[in-house]
mmCIF file of C-alpha atoms in Angstrom:
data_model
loop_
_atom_site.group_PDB
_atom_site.id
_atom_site.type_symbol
_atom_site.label_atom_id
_atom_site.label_comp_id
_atom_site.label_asym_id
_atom_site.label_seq_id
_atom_site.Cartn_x
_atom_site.Cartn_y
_atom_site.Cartn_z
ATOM 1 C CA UNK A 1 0.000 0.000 0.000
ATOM 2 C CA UNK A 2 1.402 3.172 -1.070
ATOM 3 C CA UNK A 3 0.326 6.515 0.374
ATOM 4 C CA UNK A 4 -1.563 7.729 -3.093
ATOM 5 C CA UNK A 5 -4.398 10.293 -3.175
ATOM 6 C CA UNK A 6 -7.799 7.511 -2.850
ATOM 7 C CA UNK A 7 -7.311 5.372 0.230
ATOM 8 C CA UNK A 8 -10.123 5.504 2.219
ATOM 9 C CA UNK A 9 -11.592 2.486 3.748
ATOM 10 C CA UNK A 10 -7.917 1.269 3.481
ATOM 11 C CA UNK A 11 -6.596 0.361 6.962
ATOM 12 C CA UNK A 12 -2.818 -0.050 8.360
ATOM 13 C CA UNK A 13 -1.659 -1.840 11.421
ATOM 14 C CA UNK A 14 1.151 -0.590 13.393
ATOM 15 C CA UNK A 15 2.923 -2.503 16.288
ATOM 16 C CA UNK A 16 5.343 -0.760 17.571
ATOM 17 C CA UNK A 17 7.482 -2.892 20.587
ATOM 18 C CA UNK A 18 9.983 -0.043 21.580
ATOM 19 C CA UNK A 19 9.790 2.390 24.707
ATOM 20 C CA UNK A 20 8.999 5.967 23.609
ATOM 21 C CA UNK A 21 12.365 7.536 24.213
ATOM 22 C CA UNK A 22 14.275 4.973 23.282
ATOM 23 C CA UNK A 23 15.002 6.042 19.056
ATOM 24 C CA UNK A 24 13.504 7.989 16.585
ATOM 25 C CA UNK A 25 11.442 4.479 16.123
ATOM 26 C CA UNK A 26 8.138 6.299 17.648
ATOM 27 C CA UNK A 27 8.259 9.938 15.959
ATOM 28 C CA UNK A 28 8.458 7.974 13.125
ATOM 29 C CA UNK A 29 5.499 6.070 13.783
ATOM 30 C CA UNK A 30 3.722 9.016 14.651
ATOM 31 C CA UNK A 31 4.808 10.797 11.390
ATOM 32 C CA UNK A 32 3.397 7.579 9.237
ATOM 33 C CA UNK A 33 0.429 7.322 11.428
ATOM 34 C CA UNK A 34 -0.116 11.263 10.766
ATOM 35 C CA UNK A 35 0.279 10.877 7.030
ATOM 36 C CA UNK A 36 -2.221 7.795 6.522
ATOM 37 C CA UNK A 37 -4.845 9.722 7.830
ATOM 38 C CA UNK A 38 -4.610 12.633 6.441
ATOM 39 C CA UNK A 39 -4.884 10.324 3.202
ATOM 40 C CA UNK A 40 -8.100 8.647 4.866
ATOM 41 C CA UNK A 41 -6.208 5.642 6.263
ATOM 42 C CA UNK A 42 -7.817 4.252 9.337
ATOM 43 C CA UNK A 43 -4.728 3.328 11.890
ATOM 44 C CA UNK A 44 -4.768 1.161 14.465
ATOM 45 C CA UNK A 45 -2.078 0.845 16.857
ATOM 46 C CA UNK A 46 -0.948 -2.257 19.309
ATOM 47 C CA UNK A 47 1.799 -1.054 21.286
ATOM 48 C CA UNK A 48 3.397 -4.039 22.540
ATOM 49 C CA UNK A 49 6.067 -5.039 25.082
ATOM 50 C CA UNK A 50 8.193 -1.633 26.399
ATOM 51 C CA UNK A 51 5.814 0.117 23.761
ATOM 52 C CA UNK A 52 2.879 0.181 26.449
ATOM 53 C CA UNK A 53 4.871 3.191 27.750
ATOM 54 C CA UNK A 54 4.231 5.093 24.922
ATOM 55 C CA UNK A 55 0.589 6.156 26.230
ATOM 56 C CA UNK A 56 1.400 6.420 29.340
ATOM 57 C CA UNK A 57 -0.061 9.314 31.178
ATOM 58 C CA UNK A 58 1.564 11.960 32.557
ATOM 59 C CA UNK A 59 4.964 11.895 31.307
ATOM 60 C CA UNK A 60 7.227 14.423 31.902
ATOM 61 C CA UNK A 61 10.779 14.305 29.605
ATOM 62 C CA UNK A 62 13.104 16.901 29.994
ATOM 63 C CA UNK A 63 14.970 16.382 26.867
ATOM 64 C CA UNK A 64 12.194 14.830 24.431
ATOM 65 C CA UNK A 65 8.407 16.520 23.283
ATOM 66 C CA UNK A 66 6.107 14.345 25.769
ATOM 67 C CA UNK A 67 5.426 11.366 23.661
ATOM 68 C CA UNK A 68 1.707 10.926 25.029
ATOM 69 C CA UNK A 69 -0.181 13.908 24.013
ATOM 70 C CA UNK A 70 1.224 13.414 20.635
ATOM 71 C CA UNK A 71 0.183 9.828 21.048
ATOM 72 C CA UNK A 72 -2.933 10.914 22.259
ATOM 73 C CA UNK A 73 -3.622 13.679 19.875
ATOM 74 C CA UNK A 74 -3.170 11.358 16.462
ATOM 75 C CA UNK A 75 -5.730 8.812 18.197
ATOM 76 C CA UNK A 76 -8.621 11.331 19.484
ATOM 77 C CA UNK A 77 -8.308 12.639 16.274
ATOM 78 C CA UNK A 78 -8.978 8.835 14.296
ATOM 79 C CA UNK A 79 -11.394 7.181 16.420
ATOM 80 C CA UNK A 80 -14.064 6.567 13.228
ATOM 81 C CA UNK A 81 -15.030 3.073 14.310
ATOM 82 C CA UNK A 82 -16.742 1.629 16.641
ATOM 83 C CA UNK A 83 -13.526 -0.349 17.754
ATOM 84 C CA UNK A 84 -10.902 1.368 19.282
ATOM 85 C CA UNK A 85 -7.365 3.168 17.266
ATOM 86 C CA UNK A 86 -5.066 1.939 20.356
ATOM 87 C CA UNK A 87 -4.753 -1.334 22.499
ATOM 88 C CA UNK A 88 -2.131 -1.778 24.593
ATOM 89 C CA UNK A 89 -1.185 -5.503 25.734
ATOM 90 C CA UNK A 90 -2.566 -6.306 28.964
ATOM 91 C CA UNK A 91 0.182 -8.314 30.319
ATOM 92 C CA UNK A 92 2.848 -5.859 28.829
ATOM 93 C CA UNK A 93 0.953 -2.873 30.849
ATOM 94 C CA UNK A 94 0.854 -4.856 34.499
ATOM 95 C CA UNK A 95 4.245 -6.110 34.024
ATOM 96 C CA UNK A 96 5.253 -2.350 33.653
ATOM 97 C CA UNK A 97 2.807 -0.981 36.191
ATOM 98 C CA UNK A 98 0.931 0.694 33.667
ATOM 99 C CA UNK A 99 -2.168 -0.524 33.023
ATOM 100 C CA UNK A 100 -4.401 2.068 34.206
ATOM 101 C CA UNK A 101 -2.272 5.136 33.270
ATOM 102 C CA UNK A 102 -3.051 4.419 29.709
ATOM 103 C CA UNK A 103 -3.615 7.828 27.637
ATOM 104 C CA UNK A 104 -7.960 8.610 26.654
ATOM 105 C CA UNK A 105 -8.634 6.540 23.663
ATOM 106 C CA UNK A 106 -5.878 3.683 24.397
ATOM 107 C CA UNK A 107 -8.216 -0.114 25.214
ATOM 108 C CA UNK A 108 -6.545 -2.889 27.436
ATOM 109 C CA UNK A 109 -6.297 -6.051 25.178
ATOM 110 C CA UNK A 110 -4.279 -8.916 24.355
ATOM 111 C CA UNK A 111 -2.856 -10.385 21.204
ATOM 112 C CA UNK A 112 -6.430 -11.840 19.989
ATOM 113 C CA UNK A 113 -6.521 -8.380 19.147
ATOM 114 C CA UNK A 114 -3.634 -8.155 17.556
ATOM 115 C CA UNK A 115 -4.530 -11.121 15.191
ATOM 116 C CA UNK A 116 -7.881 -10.068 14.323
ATOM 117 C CA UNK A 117 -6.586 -6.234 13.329
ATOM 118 C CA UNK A 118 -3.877 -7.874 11.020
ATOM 119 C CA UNK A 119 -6.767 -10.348 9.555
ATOM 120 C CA UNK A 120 -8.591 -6.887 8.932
ATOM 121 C CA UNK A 121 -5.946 -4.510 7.544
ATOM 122 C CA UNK A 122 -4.286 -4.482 4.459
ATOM 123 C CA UNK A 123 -0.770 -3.717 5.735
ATOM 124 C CA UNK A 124 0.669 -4.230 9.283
ATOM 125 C CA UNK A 125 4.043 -2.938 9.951
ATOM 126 C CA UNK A 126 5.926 -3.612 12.795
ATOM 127 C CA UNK A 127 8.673 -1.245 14.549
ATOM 128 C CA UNK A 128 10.687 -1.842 16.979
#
C-alpha cells in the first residue's frame, strides 16, 4: 500500500514494541500514522512489550516533546469506528505498572486483538 491520493476504507496496522524515548522508532510512527490519515487511512495501533509506555499518562521528559499527548492527539483525532485506534497488551501494561495510566482513547487487550486487526488490515508494519 502506497500513500496515493484515494485510500479511504484502506486500513494499516502498526505494532510498535519499543519504549517511547528509546530512538527515533516512535516519531516515526507518529509521522506515518499522521500521514495515513490525512490520506483517509484508518490506523490502528498495538503497542506491545516496552511500547505500552508510549501512552502512558503523565509523562514528563526533559529532553524529548512528551510522547503521550502526541500519542494521544493522532488517536482522538482517528477514532471513526466503533472499535478502538489503540490497544495496549494487557500483560505488557501490568508487568510495567501501567495498566491504568493508559492515555484517553488507548483499550486494554491482548494479542487476539492483535490477530484479528492484522486479519482486517491491508498492511501491518511492525517497529521496533
Amino acid at each position: 500500500m502506497v500513500l496515493g491520493d484515494n485510500m479511504t476504507g484502506k486500513k494499516l496496522t502498526i505494532v510498535s514494541i519499543n519504549g517511547p524515548y528509546r530512538d527515533e522508532g516512535v516519531f516515526t510512527m507518529m509521522r506515518l500514522a499522521h500521514a495515513a490519515k490525512e490520506k483517509g487511512i484508518t490506523v490502528n495501533f498495538f503497542n506491545y512489550l516496552d511500547a505500552t509506555v508510549i501512552a502512558h499518562r503523565d509523562q514528563a521528559p526533559k529532553e524529548f516533546p512528551p510522547i503521550e499527548t502526541i500519542f494521544g492527539t493522532i488517536v482522538k483525532k482517528g477514532i471513526k469506528e466503533p472499535k478502538a485506534d489503540a490497544i495496549a497488551c494487557i500483560k505488557c501494561t501490568d508487568a510495567r505498572g501501567v495498566t491504568k495510566q493508559q492515555t484517553e482513547g488507548v483499550i486494554i487487550g491482548g494479542l487476539y486483538d492483535l490477530g484479528e486487526w492484522t486479519a482486517e488490515s491491508d498492511k501491518t508494519i511492525l517497529l521496533g
